[in-house]
Each structure stands twice: as structure tokens, then as C-alpha cells.
XYZ file of C-alpha atoms in Angstrom:
248
model
C -16.988 -20.102 -0.400
C -15.591 -21.383 -3.701
C -12.241 -19.846 -2.848
C -12.170 -21.673 0.491
C -13.046 -25.037 -1.046
C -10.518 -24.508 -3.817
C -7.740 -23.657 -1.371
C -8.414 -26.653 0.846
C -8.467 -29.200 -1.937
C -5.827 -27.998 -4.381
C -3.146 -29.558 -2.166
C -4.554 -33.065 -2.483
C -2.316 -33.842 -5.425
C 0.275 -31.068 -5.242
C 3.117 -33.283 -4.116
C 2.347 -36.680 -5.579
C 5.835 -37.512 -6.667
C 7.227 -41.022 -6.715
C 10.928 -40.530 -7.256
C 12.279 -43.064 -9.697
C 15.726 -44.467 -9.123
C 17.876 -44.002 -12.218
C 21.177 -45.055 -10.756
C 23.921 -45.691 -13.292
C 24.664 -49.008 -11.570
C 23.542 -51.489 -14.232
C 24.819 -54.723 -12.810
C 22.629 -57.818 -12.593
C 24.460 -59.693 -9.863
C 22.802 -61.997 -7.351
C 23.521 -59.557 -4.516
C 20.967 -57.058 -3.240
C 21.647 -53.422 -4.126
C 19.880 -50.534 -2.388
C 19.068 -46.909 -3.217
C 17.602 -44.320 -0.835
C 16.500 -40.950 -2.236
C 15.130 -37.956 -0.308
C 13.509 -35.641 -2.853
C 11.247 -32.644 -3.513
C 8.768 -31.842 -6.279
C 8.229 -28.147 -7.081
C 4.706 -28.632 -8.395
C 1.784 -26.406 -9.228
C -1.758 -27.613 -9.960
C -4.567 -26.792 -12.367
C -7.981 -28.324 -12.954
C -11.457 -28.469 -11.448
C -12.769 -29.357 -7.990
C -16.427 -30.069 -7.174
C -17.632 -30.292 -3.584
C -21.086 -29.883 -1.988
C -22.643 -29.073 -5.386
C -20.133 -26.300 -6.023
C -17.330 -26.242 -8.583
C -14.127 -24.234 -8.609
C -11.291 -23.913 -11.064
C -7.789 -24.355 -9.668
C -4.693 -22.555 -10.891
C -2.139 -22.761 -8.070
C 1.536 -21.985 -8.503
C 4.172 -23.782 -6.439
C 4.990 -20.610 -4.500
C 1.370 -20.484 -3.249
C 1.710 -23.996 -1.843
C 5.147 -23.348 -0.358
C 4.001 -20.228 1.532
C 1.544 -22.337 3.557
C 3.577 -25.540 3.963
C 4.162 -26.356 7.643
C 5.908 -29.706 7.276
C 6.884 -32.046 4.473
C 8.739 -35.354 4.182
C 9.530 -37.163 0.914
C 11.503 -40.404 0.682
C 11.929 -43.083 -1.978
C 13.718 -46.433 -1.541
C 14.530 -49.171 -4.028
C 16.159 -52.602 -3.859
C 17.440 -54.610 -6.833
C 18.604 -58.182 -7.210
C 19.374 -59.496 -10.653
C 16.531 -58.418 -12.928
C 14.049 -57.927 -10.073
C 13.159 -54.583 -8.482
C 11.275 -53.743 -5.279
C 10.466 -50.121 -4.448
C 8.565 -48.015 -1.940
C 7.753 -44.367 -1.474
C 6.465 -42.288 1.444
C 5.222 -38.701 1.365
C 3.707 -36.640 4.176
C 2.735 -32.962 4.103
C 0.943 -30.586 6.422
C -0.463 -27.350 5.009
C -2.215 -24.619 7.003
C -3.845 -21.382 5.837
C -5.465 -18.634 7.903
C -7.346 -15.620 6.541
C -10.736 -13.990 6.131
C -13.705 -14.481 3.800
C -13.810 -11.377 1.631
C -17.524 -10.521 1.825
C -18.085 -11.132 5.552
C -14.556 -10.639 6.923
C -14.974 -13.881 8.892
C -11.817 -15.515 10.255
C -10.994 -18.812 8.521
C -8.508 -21.560 9.348
C -7.722 -24.386 6.919
C -5.527 -27.393 7.719
C -4.599 -30.291 5.484
C -2.638 -33.433 6.297
C -1.820 -35.812 3.496
C -0.038 -39.162 3.394
C 0.834 -41.045 0.220
C 2.469 -44.470 0.419
C 3.518 -46.524 -2.587
C 4.829 -50.054 -2.832
C 5.593 -51.969 -5.979
C 7.853 -54.239 -7.931
C 9.381 -54.494 -11.355
C 11.347 -56.645 -13.735
C 14.031 -55.741 -16.263
C 12.462 -56.620 -19.617
C 15.189 -55.480 -22.010
C 18.904 -54.770 -21.678
C 20.865 -53.991 -24.826
C 24.151 -55.798 -25.425
C 26.186 -52.627 -24.891
C 24.275 -51.988 -21.619
C 23.216 -48.551 -22.821
C 19.434 -49.020 -22.753
C 17.379 -50.656 -19.991
C 13.591 -51.124 -20.020
C 11.732 -52.171 -16.850
C 8.096 -53.159 -16.332
C 6.488 -51.873 -13.104
C 3.354 -52.615 -11.067
C 2.159 -51.723 -7.582
C -0.265 -49.942 -5.272
C -0.550 -46.269 -4.235
C -2.412 -45.344 -1.046
C -3.758 -41.802 -0.542
C -5.042 -40.412 2.747
C -6.192 -36.800 2.944
C -7.382 -35.217 6.193
C -9.130 -31.833 5.691
C -10.149 -29.460 8.497
C -11.878 -26.096 7.877
C -13.058 -23.690 10.580
C -15.007 -20.545 9.652
C -15.475 -18.291 12.645
C -16.672 -20.527 15.480
C -18.137 -23.105 13.118
C -16.384 -26.243 11.887
C -17.291 -26.315 8.199
C -15.377 -29.450 7.237
C -13.648 -32.302 9.059
C -13.230 -35.171 6.661
C -10.756 -37.898 5.816
C -10.599 -39.314 2.295
C -8.569 -42.403 1.407
C -8.167 -44.415 -1.754
C -5.879 -47.198 -2.981
C -4.906 -47.207 -6.658
C -3.344 -50.161 -8.469
C -1.000 -49.069 -11.228
C 1.121 -50.491 -14.041
C 3.973 -48.733 -15.772
C 7.195 -48.803 -17.724
C 10.602 -47.233 -17.116
C 13.410 -46.464 -19.571
C 17.048 -45.775 -18.687
C 20.060 -44.892 -20.802
C 23.562 -44.945 -19.290
C 26.652 -43.091 -20.498
C 29.641 -42.874 -18.161
C 28.483 -40.884 -15.085
C 25.248 -39.705 -16.728
C 21.950 -41.586 -16.628
C 18.694 -40.499 -18.282
C 15.462 -42.010 -17.029
C 11.789 -41.782 -18.026
C 8.808 -43.389 -16.322
C 5.133 -43.600 -17.231
C 2.376 -45.347 -15.301
C -1.402 -45.481 -15.345
C -3.665 -46.530 -12.469
C -7.002 -46.353 -10.725
C -9.088 -48.192 -13.337
C -12.226 -47.413 -11.313
C -10.942 -49.510 -8.409
C -9.597 -46.523 -6.470
C -9.736 -43.351 -8.507
C -11.461 -43.298 -11.885
C -8.109 -42.802 -13.597
C -4.658 -41.576 -12.637
C -1.435 -41.342 -14.597
C 2.076 -40.051 -14.100
C 4.975 -39.277 -16.412
C 8.444 -38.028 -15.554
C 11.891 -37.546 -17.008
C 15.017 -37.340 -14.837
C 18.713 -36.786 -15.490
C 21.137 -38.225 -12.941
C 24.811 -37.423 -12.433
C 26.869 -39.817 -10.289
C 29.465 -38.068 -8.120
C 30.712 -41.287 -6.530
C 29.711 -44.896 -5.921
C 27.713 -43.641 -2.926
C 26.045 -40.445 -4.164
C 24.304 -39.048 -7.232
C 22.031 -36.064 -7.956
C 18.824 -36.215 -10.017
C 16.851 -33.381 -11.587
C 13.937 -33.489 -13.980
C 10.261 -32.788 -14.626
C 7.083 -34.633 -13.697
C 3.373 -34.481 -14.574
C 0.713 -36.188 -12.456
C -3.010 -36.383 -13.235
C -5.883 -37.751 -11.160
C -9.636 -38.074 -11.706
C -11.265 -39.107 -8.426
C -14.927 -39.118 -7.398
C -16.663 -40.140 -4.200
C -20.075 -39.063 -2.909
C -20.265 -35.263 -3.377
C -16.527 -34.854 -3.941
C -14.970 -34.746 -7.435
C -11.319 -34.002 -8.208
C -9.916 -33.595 -11.720
C -6.442 -32.081 -11.486
C -3.099 -32.044 -13.233
C 0.042 -31.257 -11.226
C 3.395 -30.552 -12.833
C 6.794 -29.136 -11.968
C 10.506 -29.700 -11.621
C 11.791 -32.475 -9.346
C 15.149 -32.958 -7.684
C 16.683 -35.332 -5.164
C 19.800 -37.046 -3.875
C 20.313 -40.782 -4.466
C 22.401 -42.742 -1.961
C 23.615 -46.090 -3.340
C 24.581 -49.079 -1.197
């Protein structure tokens, strides 16, 4: 039973990536500038899950998640005007696992659908005179919706939807050198309003091929501590991230 619960719930934070735009465009004109970035996060998860008075340790590699992924969509968008920033992010995954319980050899089907939507804004706090370093303050909301379905034999063991909205605040650093841009972002959220506490840190390197297109690659860590009723989630997800940035 612990294995079933663990497998269902380990995906709840496996793909929580908000791709940060680290475009090398550093202008502060009065015109709107837009970035659209499809991305992926090759994340594994570790931590503890408690459900129905049972606890299970999680140690899931990315390949375990990928083998059971049926559909995934990841998209980040950002608009800038002067020192102001507006951004949004949408992630949807569907994971399905079929198998048998070891002791009873009972057929089991597990399905998970997860949506994460983020919206926020920011302001450029510091720009050095040589336009090499940029520091932005960020704030926003992250919405999580997780739909779990578990069938064991002819019995429906679990059919539950969990949703939570987390406020967050953060900071972003960028350094620009010719076609290369380095970016780092850290935010913290939840504060007991949604989850107890959540935080995220990432570092990305971006290379600009043209005015239209650049490629980002980096590493991200995401942590969440969430509790509601008989459900408790304390997980850390981490892995490499990559995506294409289209600049308009």
C-alpha cells in the first residue's frame, strides 16, 4: 500500500518549474517587449509523503517519471516595459501507471493530472552603469491543482482533487556579456496561506543565436511543505532545465 501511495503522490511536485526569462535584451524603452519560452525540467524527487495515517519515503529519479508520462505541456511568457515586468507560466501533466500489488497480485491503475498556473510581476531594482548586472524584485501567485485517481482491482481507492494557491516573493539576478546571459532566481512562498512553506532556486545560462531566438540551460531546486486534512507532503525536486526563448 505504501508503494501505491508513494507512486501516486511523488508526481505532485515533479515538474514545478517556472522558467525565468534571462534574455540578453537589457533595454528600458517605453515599448512593450515579449518573450515566450517552451521548456522542460528533468526533475527527480525525494522526501516524505503521509496519507491516511501512513508515511512513505520518496526517492524517484526522472527516468521513473518519464516512463509513465502520457502528456505534458510547459510554457512561460514574459512582458517588459521600462523597468516593469509581467510574467505568467502554465504547466500541465498527465501521468498513468498500471501494475500489480506484490503480495496479492491485484491489478492497479493510477492516474494523475496536474495543473500549475503562475502569474506575477516584477520591477528592476538595480542596473549597473555598464549594464552588466541587473537585479529584479518579483512577487506573484502560484496555483496548484492535483487530480488523483487510484483503482485497485474493482475498487476505487482514491478519487481526490487537491488545490492550493501560494503567494510568493523573490529576487532575480542577471549578468550580460555579449551573447551570453547568466540568470539566477530565488523565491519563497506559502507562508501558511496556501502551503506551509515553499521555495525555489534556479540558475540558467542563456545563449542568444539571434534577435528572435535563444537557448537556456541550467539547474533548479524546488521544495514544498504542504498539509491538509490527512495529507502531508514534504518534498524536494531538483534537476536540469532547458528551453527555447522567443523574443519579440
